[in-house]
Tab-separated table of C-alpha atoms in Angstrom:
chain	number	residue	atom	x	y	z
S	1	MET	CA	-46.730	-46.592	-24.489
S	2	LYS	CA	-43.809	-44.483	-25.632
S	3	ILE	CA	-40.734	-46.637	-26.301
S	4	LEU	CA	-37.306	-45.223	-27.151
S	5	LEU	CA	-34.570	-47.480	-28.536
S	6	LEU	CA	-30.962	-46.400	-28.000
S	7	GLN	CA	-28.637	-48.328	-30.284
S	8	ASP	CA	-24.995	-47.519	-30.920
S	9	ASP	CA	-25.120	-49.114	-34.361
S	10	ILE	CA	-26.974	-48.205	-37.540
S	11	TYR	CA	-30.732	-48.755	-37.752
S	12	LEU	CA	-30.881	-48.935	-41.548
S	13	PRO	CA	-29.618	-50.773	-43.479
S	14	SER	CA	-29.865	-53.683	-41.048
S	15	TYR	CA	-28.098	-56.675	-42.572
S	16	ALA	CA	-26.764	-58.069	-39.292
S	17	GLY	CA	-29.179	-60.308	-37.419
S	18	GLY	CA	-29.188	-58.301	-34.200
S	19	LEU	CA	-29.865	-55.014	-36.010
S	20	LYS	CA	-32.651	-56.587	-38.011
S	21	ALA	CA	-34.153	-57.960	-34.784
S	22	THR	CA	-34.304	-54.574	-33.064
S	23	ARG	CA	-35.715	-52.934	-36.175
S	24	LYS	CA	-38.455	-55.555	-36.473
S	25	LEU	CA	-39.248	-55.240	-32.770
S	26	MET	CA	-39.739	-51.481	-33.052
S	27	GLU	CA	-41.841	-51.860	-36.208
S	28	VAL	CA	-44.139	-54.384	-34.563
S	29	LEU	CA	-44.506	-52.202	-31.480
S	30	ALA	CA	-45.418	-49.262	-33.720
S	31	GLY	CA	-47.932	-51.454	-35.526
S	32	ARG	CA	-49.529	-52.297	-32.186
S	33	GLY	CA	-50.176	-48.623	-31.483
S	34	HIS	CA	-47.121	-47.661	-29.435
S	35	GLN	CA	-45.100	-44.507	-30.100
S	36	SER	CA	-41.762	-45.944	-31.202
S	37	ALA	CA	-38.607	-43.877	-31.603
S	38	VAL	CA	-34.911	-44.634	-32.143
S	39	VAL	CA	-31.604	-42.862	-31.664
S	40	SER	CA	-28.736	-44.504	-33.541
S	41	PRO	CA	-25.726	-43.584	-35.664
S	42	ALA	CA	-26.221	-42.829	-39.339
S	43	LEU	CA	-24.048	-44.723	-41.793
S	44	THR	CA	-20.735	-44.990	-40.003
S	45	SER	CA	-18.518	-46.404	-42.737
S	46	SER	CA	-18.545	-46.965	-46.448
S	47	ARG	CA	-16.346	-48.732	-48.979
S	48	ASP	CA	-17.414	-46.220	-51.604
S	49	GLY	CA	-16.482	-42.954	-49.973
S	50	PRO	CA	-16.992	-40.634	-47.017
S	51	ASN	CA	-20.159	-40.729	-44.960
S	52	THR	CA	-21.614	-37.434	-46.157
S	53	LEU	CA	-25.142	-36.110	-46.053
S	54	LYS	CA	-25.404	-36.864	-49.767
S	55	ALA	CA	-24.314	-40.485	-49.248
S	56	PHE	CA	-26.783	-40.888	-46.400
S	57	GLU	CA	-29.657	-39.403	-48.410
S	58	GLN	CA	-28.850	-41.688	-51.336
S	59	GLU	CA	-28.846	-44.726	-49.052
S	60	MET	CA	-32.245	-43.795	-47.623
S	61	SER	CA	-33.664	-42.817	-51.011
S	62	SER	CA	-32.840	-46.295	-52.347
S	63	ARG	CA	-35.260	-47.590	-49.713
S	64	GLY	CA	-37.948	-45.034	-50.463
S	65	ILE	CA	-37.177	-43.071	-47.299
S	66	ARG	CA	-36.854	-39.285	-47.106
S	67	ALA	CA	-34.185	-38.270	-44.600
S	68	GLU	CA	-34.191	-34.681	-43.418
S	69	SER	CA	-31.224	-32.865	-41.945
S	70	THR	CA	-32.073	-31.613	-38.445
S	71	GLY	CA	-28.661	-30.131	-37.753
S	72	PRO	CA	-25.046	-30.286	-38.919
S	73	ASN	CA	-24.648	-33.818	-37.525
S	74	SER	CA	-28.138	-35.276	-37.302
S	75	PHE	CA	-30.837	-36.568	-39.622
S	76	SER	CA	-34.398	-37.638	-39.068
S	77	TYR	CA	-36.600	-40.068	-40.951
S	78	ARG	CA	-39.683	-42.193	-40.436
S	79	HIS	CA	-39.832	-45.850	-41.453
S	80	ILE	CA	-42.777	-48.221	-40.958
S	81	GLY	CA	-44.203	-46.139	-38.139
S	82	VAL	CA	-40.879	-45.642	-36.313
S	83	GLN	CA	-39.274	-42.205	-35.881
S	84	VAL	CA	-35.486	-42.424	-36.231
S	85	ASP	CA	-32.857	-39.885	-35.229
S	86	ALA	CA	-29.629	-40.803	-37.039
S	87	LEU	CA	-26.459	-39.185	-35.729
S	88	ASN	CA	-23.373	-38.548	-37.828
S	89	ASN	CA	-20.810	-37.479	-35.257
S	90	PRO	CA	-18.150	-39.856	-33.904
S	91	GLU	CA	-17.580	-37.766	-30.766
S	92	VAL	CA	-19.046	-39.507	-27.745
S	93	GLU	CA	-19.679	-36.319	-25.771
S	94	TRP	CA	-21.674	-34.764	-28.596
S	95	SER	CA	-23.708	-37.957	-29.006
S	96	ARG	CA	-24.201	-38.191	-25.245
S	97	GLY	CA	-25.700	-34.707	-25.168
S	98	TYR	CA	-28.045	-35.539	-28.030
S	99	VAL	CA	-29.255	-38.731	-26.355
S	100	VAL	CA	-29.936	-36.942	-23.073
S	101	ARG	CA	-31.919	-34.214	-24.847
S	102	ARG	CA	-33.936	-36.790	-26.777
S	103	ILE	CA	-34.866	-38.708	-23.626
S	104	ARG	CA	-36.004	-35.491	-21.933
S	105	GLU	CA	-37.951	-34.432	-25.011
S	106	PHE	CA	-39.654	-37.757	-25.715
S	107	GLN	CA	-40.332	-38.738	-22.079
S	108	PRO	CA	-40.514	-42.471	-22.855
S	109	ASP	CA	-42.290	-45.032	-20.718
S	110	CYS	CA	-39.465	-47.435	-21.596
S	111	VAL	CA	-35.895	-46.830	-22.726
S	112	LEU	CA	-34.602	-49.912	-24.515
S	113	VAL	CA	-30.802	-50.005	-24.804
S	114	THR	CA	-28.871	-52.379	-27.053
S	115	GLU	CA	-25.478	-52.547	-28.814
S	116	ASP	CA	-23.938	-49.926	-26.499
S	117	LYS	CA	-20.575	-50.264	-28.221
S	118	ARG	CA	-19.038	-46.982	-27.085
S	119	ARG	CA	-20.337	-47.431	-23.530
S	120	PHE	CA	-22.361	-44.233	-23.137
S	121	MET	CA	-25.987	-44.953	-24.055
S	122	LEU	CA	-26.838	-47.105	-21.038
S	123	GLU	CA	-25.290	-44.522	-18.723
S	124	CYS	CA	-27.381	-41.774	-20.329
S	125	ALA	CA	-30.551	-43.837	-20.031
S	126	LEU	CA	-29.959	-44.645	-16.373
S	127	GLY	CA	-29.164	-41.029	-15.621
S	128	GLU	CA	-32.417	-39.771	-17.130
S	129	ALA	CA	-34.894	-42.642	-16.670
S	130	ARG	CA	-33.400	-45.144	-14.213
S	131	ASP	CA	-36.647	-46.976	-13.418
S	132	ARG	CA	-37.597	-47.327	-17.082
S	133	VAL	CA	-34.438	-48.856	-18.585
S	134	VAL	CA	-34.519	-52.264	-20.255
S	135	LEU	CA	-31.299	-53.732	-21.639
S	136	LEU	CA	-31.539	-56.007	-24.682
S	137	ILE	CA	-28.384	-58.129	-25.015
S	138	GLN	CA	-27.839	-60.019	-28.270
S	139	THR	CA	-24.055	-60.327	-28.517
S	140	VAL	CA	-22.021	-62.082	-25.852
S	141	ILE	CA	-18.673	-60.556	-26.826
S	142	GLN	CA	-20.061	-57.036	-26.349
S	143	LEU	CA	-20.594	-57.785	-22.662
S	144	PRO	CA	-17.991	-56.056	-20.448
S	145	PHE	CA	-17.402	-59.070	-18.217
S	146	GLY	CA	-16.569	-62.762	-18.373
S	147	PRO	CA	-13.983	-64.671	-20.414
S	148	LEU	CA	-15.489	-63.764	-23.803
S	149	ALA	CA	-15.548	-59.995	-23.296
S	150	VAL	CA	-13.629	-58.179	-26.009
S	151	GLN	CA	-13.071	-55.310	-23.590
S	152	ALA	CA	-13.618	-55.720	-19.847
S	153	ASN	CA	-15.176	-52.669	-18.211
S	154	PRO	CA	-16.065	-52.747	-14.487
S	155	LYS	CA	-18.036	-49.494	-14.689
S	156	GLN	CA	-20.193	-50.775	-17.549
S	157	SER	CA	-20.698	-54.039	-15.648
S	158	GLU	CA	-22.127	-52.072	-12.729
S	159	LEU	CA	-24.407	-50.143	-15.063
S	160	ILE	CA	-25.751	-53.362	-16.564
S	161	GLY	CA	-26.670	-54.508	-13.079
S	162	ALA	CA	-28.601	-51.269	-12.548
S	163	ALA	CA	-30.952	-51.819	-15.501
S	164	ARG	CA	-34.537	-52.491	-14.452
S	165	GLU	CA	-34.802	-55.532	-16.724
S	166	ILE	CA	-32.384	-57.519	-18.893
S	167	ILE	CA	-33.629	-59.307	-22.001
S	168	VAL	CA	-31.475	-61.909	-23.766
S	169	ILE	CA	-32.157	-63.996	-26.864
S	170	SER	CA	-30.952	-67.449	-25.805
S	171	ASP	CA	-30.531	-69.755	-22.842
S	172	TYR	CA	-26.803	-69.793	-23.624
S	173	LEU	CA	-26.568	-66.025	-23.140
S	174	CYS	CA	-28.670	-66.179	-19.977
S	175	ARG	CA	-26.374	-68.822	-18.466
S	176	TYR	CA	-23.297	-66.780	-19.334
S	177	ILE	CA	-24.613	-63.641	-17.613
S	178	LYS	CA	-25.776	-65.559	-14.559
S	179	GLU	CA	-22.451	-67.404	-14.221
S	180	HIS	CA	-20.174	-64.400	-14.706
S	181	ARG	CA	-22.249	-61.588	-13.205
S	182	GLY	CA	-25.033	-63.237	-11.188
S	183	LEU	CA	-27.797	-61.269	-12.910
S	184	ALA	CA	-31.298	-62.485	-13.734
S	185	CYS	CA	-32.499	-62.298	-17.342
S	186	SER	CA	-35.671	-62.803	-19.335
S	187	VAL	CA	-35.184	-64.947	-22.451
S	188	LEU	CA	-37.357	-63.399	-25.176
S	189	GLN	CA	-37.057	-63.639	-28.937
S	190	PRO	CA	-37.761	-60.460	-30.933
S	191	PRO	CA	-40.205	-60.907	-33.844
S	192	VAL	CA	-37.367	-60.911	-36.353
S	193	TYR	CA	-38.867	-63.567	-38.633
S	194	GLY	CA	-42.107	-61.855	-39.652
S	195	ASP	CA	-45.550	-63.399	-39.909
S	196	GLY	CA	-45.068	-65.500	-43.028
S	197	PRO	CA	-46.203	-67.347	-44.989
S	198	PHE	CA	-42.703	-68.667	-45.545
S	199	THR	CA	-42.089	-70.018	-49.034
S	200	ASP	CA	-40.594	-73.493	-49.210
S	201	LEU	CA	-37.319	-72.862	-51.038
S	202	ALA	CA	-35.825	-76.352	-50.732
S	203	ARG	CA	-34.182	-77.640	-53.932
S	204	PHE	CA	-31.952	-80.665	-53.830
S	205	ASP	CA	-30.443	-80.209	-57.288
S	206	SER	CA	-29.942	-76.444	-57.689
S	207	GLY	CA	-28.877	-73.325	-55.835
S	208	PHE	CA	-25.770	-72.241	-53.964
S	209	ILE	CA	-24.052	-73.527	-50.875
S	210	THR	CA	-24.279	-70.150	-49.172
S	211	MET	CA	-22.457	-68.387	-46.349
S	212	ILE	CA	-23.509	-64.964	-45.053
S	213	ASN	CA	-20.876	-62.569	-43.680
S	214	PRO	CA	-17.750	-64.517	-44.615
S	215	CYS	CA	-14.833	-63.712	-42.310
S	216	ASP	CA	-12.500	-65.644	-40.048
S	217	LEU	CA	-14.728	-65.260	-36.979
S	218	LYS	CA	-17.687	-66.635	-38.909
S	219	GLY	CA	-15.710	-69.613	-40.197
S	220	LEU	CA	-14.307	-68.546	-43.548
S	221	PRO	CA	-11.552	-71.200	-43.347
S	222	ILE	CA	-14.190	-73.939	-43.237
S	223	PHE	CA	-16.165	-72.379	-46.080
S	224	ALA	CA	-13.059	-72.079	-48.241
S	225	SER	CA	-12.033	-75.671	-47.478
S	226	LEU	CA	-15.484	-76.943	-48.480
S	227	ALA	CA	-15.413	-74.954	-51.716
S	228	CYS	CA	-12.085	-76.574	-52.543
S	229	ALA	CA	-13.302	-80.050	-51.545
S	230	PHE	CA	-16.385	-79.798	-53.780
S	231	PRO	CA	-15.259	-78.039	-56.978
S	232	GLU	CA	-18.356	-79.355	-58.776
S	233	LEU	CA	-20.714	-77.461	-56.427
S	234	ALA	CA	-21.664	-73.796	-56.718
S	235	PHE	CA	-20.939	-71.789	-53.574
S	236	ALA	CA	-21.994	-68.227	-52.721
S	237	ALA	CA	-20.726	-65.723	-50.164
S	238	VAL	CA	-22.617	-62.643	-48.972
S	239	PRO	CA	-20.117	-60.104	-47.566
S	240	THR	CA	-21.340	-57.794	-44.791
S	241	TRP	CA	-19.553	-56.199	-41.824
S	242	GLY	CA	-16.771	-58.788	-41.491
S	243	ALA	CA	-15.576	-58.823	-45.091
S	244	ASP	CA	-12.389	-56.788	-45.406
S	245	ASP	CA	-10.106	-56.699	-48.443
S	246	LYS	CA	-8.281	-59.835	-47.309
S	247	VAL	CA	-11.555	-61.768	-47.107
S	248	LEU	CA	-12.692	-60.542	-50.518
S	249	ASP	CA	-9.337	-61.542	-52.012
S	250	THR	CA	-9.696	-65.054	-50.550
S	251	LEU	CA	-13.186	-65.404	-52.019
S	252	GLN	CA	-12.143	-64.165	-55.438
S	253	GLN	CA	-9.476	-66.864	-55.634
S	254	LEU	CA	-12.111	-69.599	-55.302
S	255	SER	CA	-13.359	-70.282	-58.818
S	256	ASN	CA	-16.644	-71.909	-57.741
S	257	VAL	CA	-17.662	-69.113	-55.354
S	258	ARG	CA	-20.070	-66.368	-56.426
S	259	ILE	CA	-20.164	-63.152	-54.394
S	260	LEU	CA	-23.727	-61.968	-53.769
S	261	LYS	CA	-24.745	-58.498	-52.633
S	262	ALA	CA	-26.319	-58.250	-49.176
S	263	ALA	CA	-30.069	-57.617	-49.210
S	264	ASP	CA	-32.588	-56.140	-46.785
S	265	ASP	CA	-34.930	-59.010	-47.632
S	266	ILE	CA	-33.306	-62.313	-46.640
S	267	ASP	CA	-35.522	-64.119	-49.164
S	268	GLU	CA	-33.447	-62.594	-51.951
S	269	ILE	CA	-30.458	-64.562	-50.672
S	270	LEU	CA	-32.237	-67.715	-49.533
S	271	ALA	CA	-34.114	-68.020	-52.848
S	272	GLN	CA	-30.724	-68.662	-54.461
S	273	THR	CA	-29.617	-71.111	-51.767
S	274	ARG	CA	-29.563	-74.897	-51.649
S	275	VAL	CA	-27.785	-75.340	-48.288
S	276	LEU	CA	-26.828	-72.677	-45.736
S	277	LEU	CA	-23.449	-72.849	-43.999
S	278	VAL	CA	-23.008	-71.253	-40.551
S	279	PRO	CA	-19.514	-72.454	-39.523
S	280	SER	CA	-18.853	-69.801	-36.865
S	281	LEU	CA	-15.666	-70.099	-34.840
S	282	TRP	CA	-16.742	-67.615	-32.175
S	283	PRO	CA	-19.711	-67.926	-29.813
S	284	GLU	CA	-22.827	-66.765	-31.612
S	285	SER	CA	-25.419	-65.770	-29.052
S	286	PHE	CA	-28.152	-67.487	-31.059
S	287	GLY	CA	-28.193	-67.388	-34.865
S	288	TYR	CA	-31.313	-65.763	-36.345
S	289	VAL	CA	-30.296	-66.705	-39.888
S	290	VAL	CA	-30.415	-70.404	-38.972
S	291	ILE	CA	-34.126	-70.136	-38.161
S	292	GLU	CA	-34.755	-67.959	-41.228
S	293	ALA	CA	-33.303	-70.619	-43.513
S	294	MET	CA	-35.023	-73.511	-41.745
S	295	LEU	CA	-38.397	-71.743	-42.021
S	296	ARG	CA	-37.970	-71.992	-45.776
S	297	GLY	CA	-37.028	-75.659	-45.724
S	298	LEU	CA	-33.314	-75.139	-46.313
S	299	PRO	CA	-30.887	-77.521	-44.588
S	300	VAL	CA	-28.396	-75.686	-42.378
S	301	LEU	CA	-24.938	-76.903	-41.403
S	302	ALA	CA	-23.968	-75.002	-38.250
S	303	SER	CA	-21.127	-75.157	-35.749
S	304	ASP	CA	-21.617	-76.369	-32.199
S	305	VAL	CA	-20.522	-73.169	-30.407
S	306	GLY	CA	-22.461	-70.637	-28.360
S	307	GLY	CA	-26.174	-70.490	-29.012
S	308	LEU	CA	-26.105	-72.065	-32.482
S	309	PRO	CA	-27.122	-75.522	-31.196
S	310	GLU	CA	-30.237	-73.872	-29.719
S	311	ALA	CA	-31.059	-72.298	-33.065
S	312	LYS	CA	-30.784	-75.675	-34.791
S	313	LEU	CA	-33.760	-76.888	-32.714
S	314	GLY	CA	-32.478	-80.455	-32.559
S	315	VAL	CA	-32.414	-80.882	-36.349
S	316	PRO	CA	-29.234	-82.233	-38.029
S	317	TYR	CA	-26.548	-80.962	-38.778
S	318	THR	CA	-24.703	-79.376	-35.817
S	319	LEU	CA	-20.998	-79.914	-36.442
S	320	PRO	CA	-17.797	-79.598	-34.369
S	321	VAL	CA	-15.274	-76.801	-34.704
S	322	THR	CA	-12.225	-75.715	-32.755
S	323	PRO	CA	-13.294	-72.292	-31.436
S	324	ALA	CA	-11.278	-69.151	-31.986
S	325	ILE	CA	-8.947	-68.254	-29.117
S	326	ARG	CA	-8.400	-64.759	-27.732
S	327	VAL	CA	-4.771	-63.935	-26.912
S	328	ASP	CA	-3.910	-60.452	-25.642
S	329	GLY	CA	-7.212	-59.132	-26.932
S	330	GLU	CA	-6.780	-60.606	-30.424
S	331	TYR	CA	-8.443	-63.679	-31.899
S	332	THR	CA	-6.382	-66.531	-33.265
S	333	PHE	CA	-7.875	-69.309	-35.346
S	334	PRO	CA	-6.747	-72.895	-34.775
S	335	ARG	CA	-6.498	-75.269	-37.677
S	336	GLN	CA	-9.893	-76.871	-38.273
S	337	ASN	CA	-10.777	-80.511	-38.807
S	338	VAL	CA	-13.097	-80.125	-41.788
S	339	GLU	CA	-13.753	-83.847	-42.296
S	340	PRO	CA	-17.110	-83.798	-40.415
S	341	TRP	CA	-18.159	-80.836	-42.564
S	342	ILE	CA	-17.078	-82.540	-45.775
S	343	SER	CA	-18.981	-85.668	-44.781
S	344	ALA	CA	-22.144	-83.731	-43.882
S	345	LEU	CA	-22.116	-81.569	-47.010
S	346	GLY	CA	-21.438	-84.605	-49.164
S	347	GLU	CA	-24.397	-86.425	-47.630
S	348	ILE	CA	-26.817	-83.527	-47.911
S	349	THR	CA	-25.901	-82.749	-51.540
S	350	GLN	CA	-25.611	-86.330	-52.827
S	351	ASP	CA	-28.451	-88.128	-51.024
S	352	VAL	CA	-31.863	-86.770	-51.992
S	353	ALA	CA	-33.558	-88.623	-49.134
S	354	ALA	CA	-31.204	-87.052	-46.560
S	355	TYR	CA	-31.799	-83.626	-48.051
S	356	GLU	CA	-35.570	-83.954	-48.062
S	357	GLN	CA	-35.692	-85.415	-44.555
S	358	CYS	CA	-33.614	-82.543	-43.181
S	359	SER	CA	-35.657	-80.010	-45.134
S	360	VAL	CA	-39.006	-81.247	-43.807
S	361	ALA	CA	-37.732	-81.508	-40.223
S	362	SER	CA	-36.145	-78.042	-40.406
S	363	ARG	CA	-39.284	-76.388	-41.699
S	364	ALA	CA	-41.546	-78.053	-39.131
S	365	ALA	CA	-39.289	-77.268	-36.168
S	366	ALA	CA	-38.747	-73.641	-37.220
S	367	ARG	CA	-42.442	-72.983	-37.822
S	368	LYS	CA	-43.288	-74.373	-34.395
S	369	TYR	CA	-40.575	-72.262	-32.803
S	370	VAL	CA	-41.620	-69.030	-34.501
S	371	SER	CA	-45.262	-69.603	-33.573
S	372	SER	CA	-44.180	-69.529	-29.900
S	373	ILE	CA	-42.696	-66.006	-30.120
S	374	ASN	CA	-44.828	-63.823	-27.887
S	375	MET	CA	-45.007	-60.067	-28.408
S	376	ASP	CA	-47.385	-59.841	-25.464
S	377	ALA	CA	-44.444	-60.724	-23.203
S	378	PHE	CA	-42.517	-57.679	-24.444
S	379	GLU	CA	-45.504	-55.405	-23.890
S	380	ARG	CA	-46.128	-56.752	-20.397
S	381	LEU	CA	-42.491	-56.240	-19.475
S	382	PHE	CA	-42.389	-52.695	-20.881
S	383	SER	CA	-45.707	-51.669	-19.339
S	384	GLY	CA	-44.631	-52.973	-15.923
S	385	LEU	CA	-41.837	-50.424	-15.522
S	386	GLN	CA	-43.219	-48.573	-12.541
S	387	PRO	CA	-40.922	-46.584	-10.218
S	388	ASN	CA	-39.274	-48.666	-7.506
């Protein structure tokens, strides 16, 4: 089959869970003999300077990838069997034209659309290949309908209903779409975790209490409160898309917090970790990183919002938070009761039996879960896209 992914977010580097999931899915499909191609933005922002061709080439070169300029605003590269067109133009109309031309040129058997942030990729796909469009939804707040939508959009809601198939990554997300739009979904997990083997990284007496992507939405207030409550413990934060200057300033004021650089390979972070904190205050659609940590025997303390309880697989510790509230399109963050978090972290770092019990249970549950991921289901769905 020929499968084209349209993603209005960068393909590489893919630090965010959803981006990593789509990248892994396309790599596995390529490895199974399918022609796999992607259209996505190039690097869209940088703390170090403008997003120039030179900056893009340096980013790719650091990963051993040769990116070639195919025009004044487009680059092309190949990575693990996947052909990627990376666009460097913020204008929607220009990008729309490129996407349409690529669909006509590639003639895919399936157009997979995800992270359609600027609301044009799904429309392009439906206009050119209506009977072959599959929508992969991984982020509830990106949906254009329902109470959690960051930006309601009736037109985009209609387009979502026109997709041939909708794939979601959790029962939570499926329930949300059914309740607020009445659409049927297939719950399928992308092969984001790899084949293993997964090294057991559990260590009761060393490593950081780690949080990835510290920001208010992800529960920075809880992380900061725990760092203050346990000055004798070493904490680590891994800034990614949510870490603005205010967040970095907060982290730098915490003397027992080390800032770690984000890594393509999650093992580089988890190998330094003792306990993973996922104290999100907004509704995560699932929580890939929870499974990634549990696969390696690391206890995870996660909040009880959205799809995170599903990702915990019934293993302690799923802890209460007061969710963020949207007012006039902006999130506000209620004061949190951190006592349950202090109690749980105290138990898991002071009681070796509790740590080891959680570690063993986490690893067993995650390995069983990952073994159930079925790539055949993706292939059957994609190959079944015959004209109505």
